[in-house]
Amino acid sequence: MIPIINEQINDFLISLPNVSDDQVEFIKEKCATTVTDDLKKGHATSNVCMIAASILKRSPRDLAEELVSNLKDSNAFEKVESAGPGFINVTFKREDFVSIINYINLNPKDFGTAKHGKNKSIQIEFVSANPTGPLHVGHGRGAAYGDAIGRILTSSGYKVEKEYYINDAGRQIDILTASVYVKLNSDAFMEFFPKNAYKGSYIEDIAQAFKQKNTPSTLKDASLYIKDLPSDEEKEIDELIVRMKELDSSQWFEVKDFALNSVLDSIKEDLSLFNVGFDHWFYESSLGNLADSGSKISLAIQTLKDKKLAFEENGAIWLDTSDSGDDKNRVLIRDDGRPTYFASDVAYHKNKIDRGFDKLINVWGADHHGYIKRIEASMNGLGFDKNRLDVQLVQFANLFKEGKKVKMSTRSGDFYSLKDLIQDIGTDAARFYYLSKQADQHLDFDLDLATSDSKENMFYYIQYAHARIFSLLNKYKANNNHMPSSADSISNGSYRQCDKLIHEISRYPSVVRRASTSLHPHLIIFYLKDLAHTFHSFYNDNPVLTESQENLNSIILCLDAVKSVISNGLELLGIEPMEKM
RNA sequence: GCCUUCUUAGUUAAAUGGAUAUAACAGAUCCCUCCUAAGGAUUAGUUGCAGGUUCGAUUCCUGCAGAGGGCGCCA
């Protein structure tokens, strides 16, 4: 019905004296016709008169009165009135108001989907955790968020590709390899373990698995590796890595491949348990080496040099970021000839651009926010409009258990992993909790609250509503063999207890739309909470199964629609609705 | 110092520039002879400060005060 109102508003605007087409377009762009927040105001409301008034220099109330009389003349609505400072409130004819029940039940899965994405392609890059250890609870938030916006954008008509960028080329992989290497030869190395190596128990697991599948070479002389290592922890590990590569090259690369793949496999397994899927895994190593002038990384830097955006100074190659508001220029290639992490990232983003996406979304940890300007600078330099890149920052999550903050130390290997979280509270409760707060805000993840069965925990509150409806529908079907065919009592207005529910479900498509344009999945959660509340309230006031058969038929059809909306909403968050609790 | 995010009820959180700022928890009081009380109903209480833009500001702009995060030729 809202499109019909908008059509009439359009006609009204055109009919006004002294209005240019541009003005009409501008007004239509700024105004909105929406479902009201309260049935007392009718079913739909528009602020068009107040927008138009300020542009046309007329009184909003006068305009509202004119529009009201036009809308009344059309006989399309039950009631039309102006209200407050110049709102137009429309009450639909009852048959139109309740038609949404039928509409939803005919195609339950489609309700809430939209086409405003126009099949444009969006790439979402998220998680992209370094493959040096298992995912922890911080990664879980990015995973839940990226996956949810992927689902929401897909349902809004975008073509979405989800990608994971694997940092498999940097120094941290060498450290991982060295850590495993030392474990493999722990007998020869005696008590020695580098200060800066990874210490988690998974390192030991990888070493054990390696021994099962390969024959580790025997070290002839461990002292060649560890004699006179620098005492500085950074230099110690770097020197050790150099020696390992020299002394035992073939074994080094075997261990490296094995360790990387082991960690990657565990990451993939955790993500799959978490109901998060990726379409594409991009390896940093596929960008190639600077030594190869035809590699992606060389070509990217060459392009920047050609455009005079990259230059040499003090022996290093720098990117000029002055145009983007970054506070200083950034090194691409060090004075010793090795590329920085940033250089890889520039090449990676050039590759994304070359793949021709209409829009790129990067979901990054909040600690990367200083990084946005330099990457925008590089993209602008490569001729990609930086407005087509959208960086969504996800804040860290603090974990609380029994009211106390759980300490996490990656260095010692003592941390609460995503897998632990899934095992403790389940995938759905965890995803829900992550998504229940705006992603760029700090989140206190309270394990006890996430599993509590009180109203404070929205997850169970919403699921309980779904389960209650499911149970009612089952009982109805047991008594009646099949679902009712029509909702006469509701249509003819003899039963009006469901009106609030009908009104609430008619809001759903606009909620999804807002969630998709703002990339805010939590809006769906808060909507579902409201809907669940409306339902629980109805359920308490009205003993459904003892109603007359005619009323019962209507109620069942209405509740079936409510159930579809809850289930569709949860689906967008990647959460399975519960059928019983 | 520079960049950035944030400040809403006693607490934790919501709110495309809209009407009376919305919930939950904690507090007070009610509701199971009944479809799942993991629920419902009633009650009290809120936009850090000072300006500006606007018909209208929690929302946009400026300044101030306070809190967090980021500022490597690390990844």
XYZ file of C-alpha atoms (C1' of nucleotides) in Angstrom:
656
model
C 0.000 0.000 0.000
C 2.894 2.353 0.681
C 3.853 2.527 -3.027
C 0.274 3.605 -3.771
C 0.561 6.437 -1.271
C 3.894 7.450 -2.779
C 2.357 7.527 -6.246
C -0.360 9.859 -5.055
C 2.171 12.011 -3.247
C 4.091 12.245 -6.506
C 0.965 13.366 -8.365
C 0.277 15.875 -5.634
C 3.775 17.370 -5.781
C 3.619 17.731 -9.562
C 0.247 19.417 -9.346
C 1.535 22.123 -7.017
C 1.994 25.548 -8.634
C 5.494 26.922 -9.213
C 7.372 23.670 -8.623
C 10.277 22.578 -10.772
C 10.982 18.951 -11.605
C 14.258 19.181 -9.722
C 12.462 20.318 -6.603
C 10.015 17.432 -6.845
C 12.891 14.981 -7.177
C 14.691 16.552 -4.236
C 11.618 16.368 -2.028
C 10.962 12.779 -2.985
C 14.577 11.949 -2.196
C 14.387 13.418 1.291
C 10.919 12.420 2.445
C 9.769 9.010 3.573
C 6.505 7.125 3.828
C 6.775 4.545 6.568
C 4.749 2.233 8.734
C 3.707 4.150 11.845
C 5.254 3.429 15.229
C 1.842 3.216 16.838
C -1.515 2.017 15.539
C -3.146 5.113 17.048
C -1.555 7.097 14.239
C -2.994 4.798 11.584
C -1.033 2.411 9.421
C 1.308 4.582 7.402
C 2.753 8.038 7.808
C 4.598 10.522 5.635
C 6.644 13.601 6.419
C 6.547 14.865 2.822
C 4.671 18.074 3.622
C 7.256 19.241 6.112
C 10.067 18.644 3.649
C 8.159 20.308 0.842
C 7.166 23.235 3.034
C 10.729 24.271 3.767
C 11.641 24.178 0.075
C 8.514 25.824 -1.236
C 8.317 28.340 1.617
C 4.801 27.371 2.522
C 3.100 26.287 5.714
C 3.440 22.542 6.278
C -0.005 22.305 7.807
C -1.627 23.944 4.765
C 0.154 21.553 2.433
C -0.885 18.662 4.634
C -4.519 19.710 4.458
C -4.380 19.856 0.661
C -2.705 16.484 0.422
C -5.202 14.976 2.846
C -8.097 16.095 0.693
C -6.426 14.676 -2.446
C -5.831 11.336 -0.761
C -9.398 11.252 0.517
C -10.730 11.860 -2.988
C -9.004 8.744 -4.246
C -11.183 6.582 -2.004
C -8.262 4.225 -1.672
C -8.024 4.478 2.107
C -10.180 4.140 5.164
C -8.989 7.354 6.748
C -6.497 10.107 6.019
C -5.610 12.904 8.398
C -2.928 15.443 9.091
C -1.286 15.452 12.482
C 1.315 17.211 14.588
C 3.557 19.642 12.737
C 2.403 18.390 9.310
C 2.483 14.591 9.170
C 0.043 12.737 6.963
C -1.382 9.662 8.664
C -3.142 7.065 6.580
C -5.383 4.267 7.773
C -5.770 1.489 5.215
C -9.013 -0.247 4.431
C -9.167 -3.355 6.565
C -8.797 -5.759 3.634
C -5.594 -3.963 2.616
C -4.265 -3.877 6.164
C -4.670 -7.616 6.693
C -3.649 -8.649 3.170
C -0.061 -8.908 4.372
C -0.881 -12.161 6.187
C -1.851 -13.803 2.970
C 1.055 -12.199 1.164
C 3.578 -13.632 3.613
C 2.028 -17.072 3.763
C 2.044 -17.452 -0.008
C 5.820 -16.959 -0.191
C 7.138 -17.023 3.346
C 10.833 -17.113 2.445
C 10.601 -14.110 0.133
C 9.125 -11.725 2.642
C 11.728 -9.084 3.457
C 13.884 -9.742 0.415
C 14.376 -6.807 -1.923
C 15.936 -5.839 -5.190
C 17.482 -2.468 -4.432
C 20.931 -4.036 -4.770
C 20.207 -4.277 -8.503
C 22.557 -7.231 -8.781
C 25.582 -5.032 -8.193
C 28.644 -6.924 -7.040
C 30.019 -6.424 -3.559
C 33.063 -8.073 -2.142
C 33.274 -8.416 1.616
C 36.649 -9.221 3.068
C 36.533 -10.253 6.701
C 38.212 -12.203 9.471
C 41.510 -12.502 7.511
C 43.259 -13.470 10.742
C 46.934 -14.314 10.463
C 47.251 -18.070 10.031
C 49.585 -18.425 12.994
C 47.155 -19.866 15.491
C 43.503 -20.674 16.186
C 40.811 -18.022 15.925
C 39.968 -16.350 19.227
C 36.839 -14.608 20.463
C 37.920 -11.313 18.915
C 37.880 -12.880 15.458
C 34.458 -14.332 16.202
C 32.895 -10.908 16.230
C 34.266 -9.999 12.814
C 33.213 -13.399 11.490
C 29.641 -13.086 12.747
C 29.384 -9.511 11.510
C 30.871 -10.046 8.049
C 28.778 -13.132 7.468
C 25.591 -11.387 8.612
C 26.030 -8.361 6.360
C 26.801 -10.781 3.536
C 23.480 -12.496 4.096
C 21.605 -9.211 4.429
C 23.120 -7.739 1.266
C 22.430 -10.920 -0.666
C 18.785 -10.801 0.370
C 18.677 -7.166 -0.742
C 19.635 -8.082 -4.282
C 23.407 -7.665 -4.273
C 25.796 -10.218 -5.684
C 28.059 -10.858 -2.721
C 31.452 -12.501 -2.625
C 32.988 -13.238 0.756
C 36.742 -13.396 0.868
C 39.427 -14.287 3.395
C 42.887 -12.794 2.899
C 45.555 -15.169 4.109
C 48.753 -13.477 5.267
C 50.956 -16.407 4.384
C 53.995 -14.481 3.195
C 55.218 -12.430 6.104
C 57.671 -12.792 8.931
C 54.998 -14.159 11.266
C 54.809 -17.343 9.191
C 58.549 -17.772 9.588
C 58.106 -17.414 13.329
C 55.364 -20.020 13.260
C 57.630 -22.338 11.297
C 60.536 -21.764 13.649
C 58.290 -22.448 16.644
C 57.235 -25.792 15.212
C 60.789 -26.550 14.115
C 62.110 -26.085 17.639
C 59.359 -28.310 19.037
C 60.181 -30.992 16.475
C 63.745 -31.051 17.704
C 63.085 -30.349 21.329
C 65.424 -33.174 22.367
C 68.358 -31.672 20.534
C 67.518 -28.135 21.615
C 67.209 -29.211 25.262
C 65.672 -26.407 27.266
C 66.004 -23.824 24.525
C 62.889 -22.058 23.241
C 63.056 -18.643 21.561
C 61.485 -15.863 23.627
C 59.402 -14.522 20.761
C 58.103 -17.850 19.427
C 54.476 -18.978 19.587
C 53.920 -20.920 22.747
C 50.374 -22.252 22.460
C 49.737 -25.957 22.821
C 48.692 -26.107 19.159
C 52.374 -25.739 18.213
C 53.089 -29.026 19.982
C 50.088 -30.597 18.216
C 51.345 -29.504 14.824
C 54.806 -30.870 15.582
C 53.337 -34.226 16.614
C 51.195 -34.408 13.496
C 54.220 -33.581 11.366
C 56.167 -36.440 12.892
C 53.348 -38.824 12.041
C 53.342 -37.948 8.373
C 56.960 -37.046 7.655
C 60.353 -38.192 8.703
C 61.972 -35.296 10.528
C 65.638 -34.926 9.745
C 67.959 -35.408 12.676
C 69.932 -32.419 13.792
C 73.649 -33.016 13.718
C 74.619 -30.173 15.930
C 72.018 -28.081 17.690
C 74.606 -25.614 18.849
C 75.035 -24.397 15.264
C 71.495 -23.028 15.597
C 71.538 -21.569 19.052
C 75.124 -20.580 19.756
C 75.623 -16.868 20.365
C 72.080 -15.821 19.430
C 71.350 -12.141 20.110
C 69.660 -11.575 23.465
C 67.075 -9.163 22.054
C 63.930 -11.238 21.547
C 63.137 -9.859 18.085
C 66.694 -10.271 16.809
C 66.991 -13.668 18.431
C 64.155 -15.187 16.454
C 65.145 -13.475 13.208
C 68.697 -14.802 13.469
C 67.410 -18.264 14.321
C 65.177 -18.241 11.260
C 68.097 -17.272 9.033
C 70.172 -20.161 10.385
C 67.365 -22.700 10.035
C 66.842 -21.753 6.412
C 70.569 -22.080 5.709
C 71.293 -25.236 7.659
C 68.248 -27.291 6.800
C 66.549 -25.694 3.836
C 64.424 -28.574 2.567
C 63.109 -29.471 6.004
C 62.361 -25.820 6.693
C 60.038 -25.541 3.743
C 58.355 -28.840 4.530
C 57.655 -27.694 8.047
C 56.490 -24.315 6.807
C 53.944 -25.787 4.404
C 52.761 -28.263 6.949
C 52.366 -25.723 9.754
C 50.553 -23.224 7.550
C 48.142 -25.803 6.235
C 47.476 -27.211 9.691
C 46.579 -23.809 11.049
C 44.500 -22.963 8.005
C 42.599 -26.212 8.276
C 41.791 -25.508 11.891
C 40.635 -21.988 11.025
C 38.405 -23.331 8.267
C 36.989 -25.941 10.590
C 36.200 -23.360 13.281
C 34.542 -21.059 10.771
C 32.463 -23.848 9.396
C 31.356 -24.785 12.931
C 30.465 -21.132 13.347
C 28.282 -21.309 10.249
C 30.484 -18.852 8.351
C 31.345 -19.623 4.761
C 33.790 -17.989 2.367
C 33.603 -17.965 -1.407
C 37.252 -17.251 -1.915
C 40.519 -17.643 -0.036
C 43.164 -15.235 -1.281
C 46.811 -16.049 -0.571
C 49.144 -13.140 0.010
C 51.899 -15.278 -1.499
C 50.050 -15.278 -4.830
C 50.979 -11.611 -5.189
C 54.503 -12.807 -5.983
C 57.920 -11.293 -5.312
C 59.476 -7.959 -6.053
C 62.317 -9.800 -7.768
C 59.836 -10.836 -10.444
C 59.010 -7.693 -12.382
C 55.863 -9.297 -13.753
C 54.411 -10.162 -10.341
C 51.304 -8.458 -9.027
C 53.188 -6.702 -6.294
C 55.821 -5.352 -8.699
C 53.175 -4.178 -11.152
C 51.187 -2.411 -8.453
C 54.210 -0.476 -7.275
C 55.268 0.256 -10.838
C 51.816 1.738 -11.512
C 52.178 4.037 -8.514
C 55.659 5.034 -9.633
C 54.380 5.789 -13.133
C 51.793 8.095 -11.642
C 54.510 9.812 -9.615
C 52.773 8.760 -6.398
C 55.593 6.499 -5.317
C 59.093 7.912 -5.011
C 62.506 7.033 -3.680
C 64.009 8.677 -0.623
C 66.768 7.545 1.769
C 67.032 4.307 -0.175
C 63.395 3.328 0.390
C 60.321 3.610 -1.853
C 57.524 5.731 -0.372
C 53.873 6.273 -1.196
C 52.783 9.892 -1.270
C 49.632 9.964 0.863
C 49.416 13.719 1.262
C 46.200 13.999 -0.775
C 44.189 11.714 1.455
C 44.792 13.451 4.765
C 47.147 10.839 6.136
C 49.663 12.505 8.405
C 52.783 11.172 6.691
C 53.998 9.280 3.674
C 54.330 5.536 4.001
C 57.139 3.146 3.114
C 56.368 0.576 0.438
C 59.826 -0.927 0.007
C 62.424 -0.800 2.767
C 65.939 0.449 2.161
C 67.109 -3.181 2.230
C 64.813 -3.950 -0.711
C 62.148 -5.966 1.128
C 58.509 -4.908 0.726
C 56.442 -3.828 3.747
C 53.141 -5.377 4.715
C 51.554 -2.248 3.309
C 53.031 -2.944 -0.134
C 51.328 -6.334 -0.211
C 48.092 -4.747 0.844
C 48.307 -2.151 -1.915
C 48.853 -4.919 -4.444
C 46.018 -6.932 -2.929
C 43.613 -4.015 -3.200
C 44.719 -3.336 -6.744
C 43.856 -6.935 -7.470
C 40.409 -6.475 -5.927
C 39.865 -3.416 -8.098
C 40.973 -5.327 -11.191
C 38.443 -8.028 -10.442
C 35.789 -5.411 -11.165
C 33.624 -5.298 -8.051
C 31.167 -2.405 -7.841
C 31.900 -2.045 -4.162
C 34.393 -3.330 -1.636
C 33.725 -3.770 2.048
C 36.613 -4.418 4.412
C 35.735 -5.567 7.893
C 38.741 -4.693 10.029
C 39.608 -4.825 13.679
C 39.409 -1.400 15.289
C 43.179 -1.386 15.765
C 43.497 -0.942 11.995
C 41.685 2.341 11.859
C 44.848 4.392 11.386
C 45.388 2.279 8.324
C 42.299 3.424 6.434
C 43.685 6.671 5.091
C 46.803 5.167 3.622
C 44.901 2.391 1.878
C 42.437 4.952 0.524
C 45.364 6.993 -0.714
C 46.743 4.011 -2.567
C 43.376 3.171 -4.096
C 42.838 6.720 -5.239
C 46.312 6.577 -6.748
C 45.362 3.426 -8.627
C 42.336 5.187 -10.060
C 39.655 3.594 -7.894
C 37.137 5.969 -6.360
C 37.770 5.607 -2.649
C 34.070 6.029 -1.957
C 33.557 2.581 -3.400
C 35.632 1.205 -0.552
C 33.773 0.896 2.729
C 35.832 0.020 5.780
C 33.748 -1.259 8.667
C 35.615 -1.348 11.945
C 34.765 -3.989 14.484
C 35.706 -3.245 18.075
C 37.248 -5.816 20.326
C 35.188 -7.921 22.650
C 36.005 -8.376 26.316
C 35.021 -11.736 27.640
C 33.365 -12.066 31.043
C 32.783 -15.265 32.934
C 31.090 -15.331 36.328
C 31.317 -11.565 36.423
C 35.081 -11.521 35.899
C 37.032 -10.509 32.846
C 38.746 -13.479 31.234
C 42.384 -12.643 30.637
C 43.737 -13.389 27.239
C 47.349 -13.628 26.310
C 48.191 -14.647 22.771
C 51.868 -14.665 23.541
C 51.651 -17.357 26.171
C 49.170 -19.300 24.072
C 46.691 -19.104 26.897
C 43.524 -17.704 25.361
C 39.861 -18.448 24.946
C 39.398 -19.583 21.375
C 36.385 -19.296 19.123
C 36.121 -23.051 19.317
C 35.934 -22.895 23.126
C 33.155 -20.359 22.793
C 31.203 -22.528 20.368
C 31.592 -25.525 22.636
C 30.550 -23.578 25.715
C 27.467 -21.743 24.470
C 26.773 -22.950 20.928
C 27.091 -21.296 17.542
C 23.682 -19.635 17.463
C 23.796 -18.067 20.918
C 27.332 -16.846 20.222
C 26.475 -15.328 16.825
C 23.442 -13.670 18.301
C 25.354 -12.144 21.183
C 28.059 -10.788 18.891
C 25.456 -9.189 16.634
C 23.315 -7.737 19.394
C 25.414 -4.601 19.634
C 26.589 -2.225 16.951
C 29.884 -3.631 15.625
C 31.935 -0.458 16.067
C 31.151 -0.275 19.773
C 32.961 -2.065 22.557
C 31.294 -5.310 23.494
C 31.393 -7.045 26.840
C 30.722 -10.665 26.011
C 29.091 -12.044 29.128
C 29.117 -15.827 28.874
C 26.641 -16.248 31.694
C 24.168 -13.804 30.215
C 24.521 -15.361 26.751
C 23.324 -18.677 28.149
C 20.845 -17.405 30.711
C 17.199 -18.119 30.138
C 15.776 -14.786 31.187
C 14.250 -11.955 29.244
C 17.546 -10.145 29.669
C 18.917 -12.552 27.126
C 17.189 -11.527 23.902
C 18.319 -14.697 22.166
C 16.075 -16.925 24.244
C 13.305 -14.361 24.361
C 13.050 -14.342 20.574
C 13.556 -18.069 20.194
C 10.870 -18.675 22.811
C 8.367 -16.725 20.749
C 9.186 -18.827 17.707
C 8.945 -22.060 19.697
C 5.602 -21.087 21.208
C 4.124 -20.410 17.776
C 5.582 -23.612 16.425
C 3.928 -25.520 19.235
C 0.552 -23.834 18.639
C 0.669 -24.607 14.936
C 1.452 -28.242 15.677
C -1.452 -28.532 18.059
C -3.728 -26.937 15.507
C -2.586 -29.326 12.800
C -3.075 -32.305 15.098
C -6.718 -31.312 15.574
C -7.501 -30.089 12.081
C -5.379 -32.138 9.678
C -4.462 -29.139 7.577
C -3.806 -25.421 7.815
C -6.795 -23.057 7.562
C -7.582 -21.630 4.168
C -8.806 -18.176 5.102
C -8.657 -15.651 7.896
C -12.243 -14.440 7.769
C -12.594 -13.137 11.346
C -9.523 -10.995 10.949
C -10.480 -9.817 7.455
C -14.004 -8.797 8.310
C -12.882 -7.150 11.527
C -14.824 -9.297 13.970
C -11.524 -10.346 15.586
C -9.013 -7.565 16.155
C -6.692 -8.909 18.849
C -4.029 -9.620 16.225
C -3.907 -6.106 14.809
C -0.766 -5.131 16.687
C 1.001 -8.213 15.398
C -0.066 -7.531 11.814
C 1.128 -3.963 12.103
C 4.442 -5.075 13.551
C 5.200 -7.601 10.814
C 4.447 -5.001 8.140
C 7.463 -3.046 9.442
C 9.866 -5.875 8.712
C 10.855 -5.062 5.095
C 11.858 -1.510 5.997
C 13.931 -2.793 8.911
C 15.852 -5.120 6.601
C 16.353 -2.301 4.173
C 17.798 -0.056 6.839
C 20.030 -2.865 8.085
C 21.347 -3.352 4.558
C 21.996 0.292 3.739
C 23.630 1.017 7.092
C 25.303 -2.409 7.425
C 23.826 -2.749 10.892
C 22.606 -6.280 11.577
C 21.714 -5.340 15.162
C 18.677 -3.451 13.856
C 17.167 -6.796 12.922
C 17.784 -8.146 16.407
C 16.078 -5.205 18.046
C 13.168 -5.489 15.658
C 12.783 -9.193 16.403
C 12.821 -8.415 20.103
C 9.946 -5.965 19.605
C 8.038 -8.462 17.518
C 8.593 -11.210 20.104
C 7.332 -8.862 22.786
C 4.174 -8.094 20.841
C 3.631 -11.804 20.404
C 4.258 -12.793 24.039
C 1.840 -10.106 25.110
C -0.813 -11.398 22.717
C -0.176 -14.952 23.855
C -0.751 -14.065 27.491
C -3.943 -12.172 26.874
C -5.554 -14.608 24.464
C -5.992 -18.323 25.007
C -5.686 -19.247 21.353
C -6.705 -22.891 21.218
C -9.994 -22.342 23.036
C -11.181 -19.680 20.584
C -14.089 -20.320 18.206
C -13.067 -22.263 15.109
C -13.490 -19.198 12.909
C -11.284 -16.999 15.110
C -8.816 -19.811 15.581
C -8.370 -20.182 11.810
C -7.564 -16.487 11.534
C -5.161 -16.487 14.450
C -3.283 -19.503 13.168
C -2.740 -17.896 9.767
C -1.581 -14.695 11.403
C 0.813 -16.501 13.745
C 2.168 -18.532 10.859
C 3.123 -15.245 9.206
C 4.735 -13.997 12.429
C 6.719 -17.217 12.639
C 7.961 -16.723 9.072
C 9.133 -13.217 9.871
C 11.055 -14.358 12.956
C 12.584 -17.201 11.043
C 13.543 -14.948 8.089
C 15.094 -12.427 10.442
C 17.166 -15.060 12.212
C 18.188 -16.506 8.853
C 19.727 -13.135 7.945
C 21.832 -13.419 11.082
C 22.793 -16.991 10.295
C 20.843 -18.366 13.234
C 18.582 -21.407 13.236
C 15.136 -20.781 14.761
C 14.220 -23.156 17.596
C 11.129 -25.311 17.313
C 10.978 -26.184 20.974
C 12.819 -25.167 24.096
C 50.959 16.475 19.984
C 48.123 14.411 15.698
C 44.112 11.093 13.994
C 39.680 8.520 15.427
C 35.399 6.503 18.094
C 32.346 7.405 22.059
C 29.264 10.179 26.289
C 21.237 8.570 26.508
C 17.253 6.331 33.312
C 20.831 3.695 39.205
C 23.070 -0.173 35.307
C 23.395 -2.299 30.135
C 21.653 -0.908 25.635
C 17.858 1.173 21.127
C 16.357 5.175 18.076
C 16.628 6.550 8.389
C 16.646 14.888 10.993
C 10.269 13.761 13.124
C 5.129 13.445 16.792
C 4.939 11.714 23.939
C 13.272 9.371 23.335
C 12.475 2.948 23.377
C 13.512 -1.615 26.024
C 15.694 -4.845 29.499
C 17.933 -5.355 34.362
C 17.819 -3.580 39.386
C 13.264 -1.296 42.809
C 7.680 -1.323 44.091
C 2.910 -4.004 42.983
C -0.067 -7.723 40.517
C -1.136 -12.421 36.976
C -0.407 -19.923 36.382
C -7.677 -24.539 37.717
C -5.545 -22.161 31.157
C -2.016 -23.351 24.716
C 5.818 -23.574 27.458
C 5.788 -18.189 33.919
C 12.333 -19.219 29.507
C 5.994 -15.308 29.758
C 2.552 -11.052 30.765
C 0.486 -6.376 33.232
C 1.036 -1.748 36.298
C 4.680 1.921 38.361
C 8.841 5.589 38.889
C 13.166 7.460 36.410
C 17.102 9.639 30.954
C 19.848 12.643 25.770
C 27.664 15.554 29.475
C 28.192 21.335 28.892
C 27.849 25.896 25.563
C 26.662 27.710 20.888
C 24.992 27.099 15.572
C 22.070 25.083 11.122
C 16.603 23.589 10.768
C 9.561 24.233 10.754
C 11.812 20.375 13.986
C 18.352 17.968 16.693
C 19.893 12.141 20.809
C 21.014 12.425 15.450
C 24.292 17.381 11.392
C 28.300 21.564 12.358
C 31.753 24.355 15.971
C 33.930 24.779 20.774
C 34.619 22.721 25.868
C 34.901 18.710 29.516
C 35.447 13.352 30.225
C 36.450 7.907 28.452
C 38.523 4.310 24.944
C 41.531 3.092 20.607
C 45.394 4.218 16.920
C 49.844 6.873 15.515
C 57.046 1.308 13.345
C 61.317 0.931 7.097
C 56.031 -4.872 12.790
C 52.411 -8.027 10.492
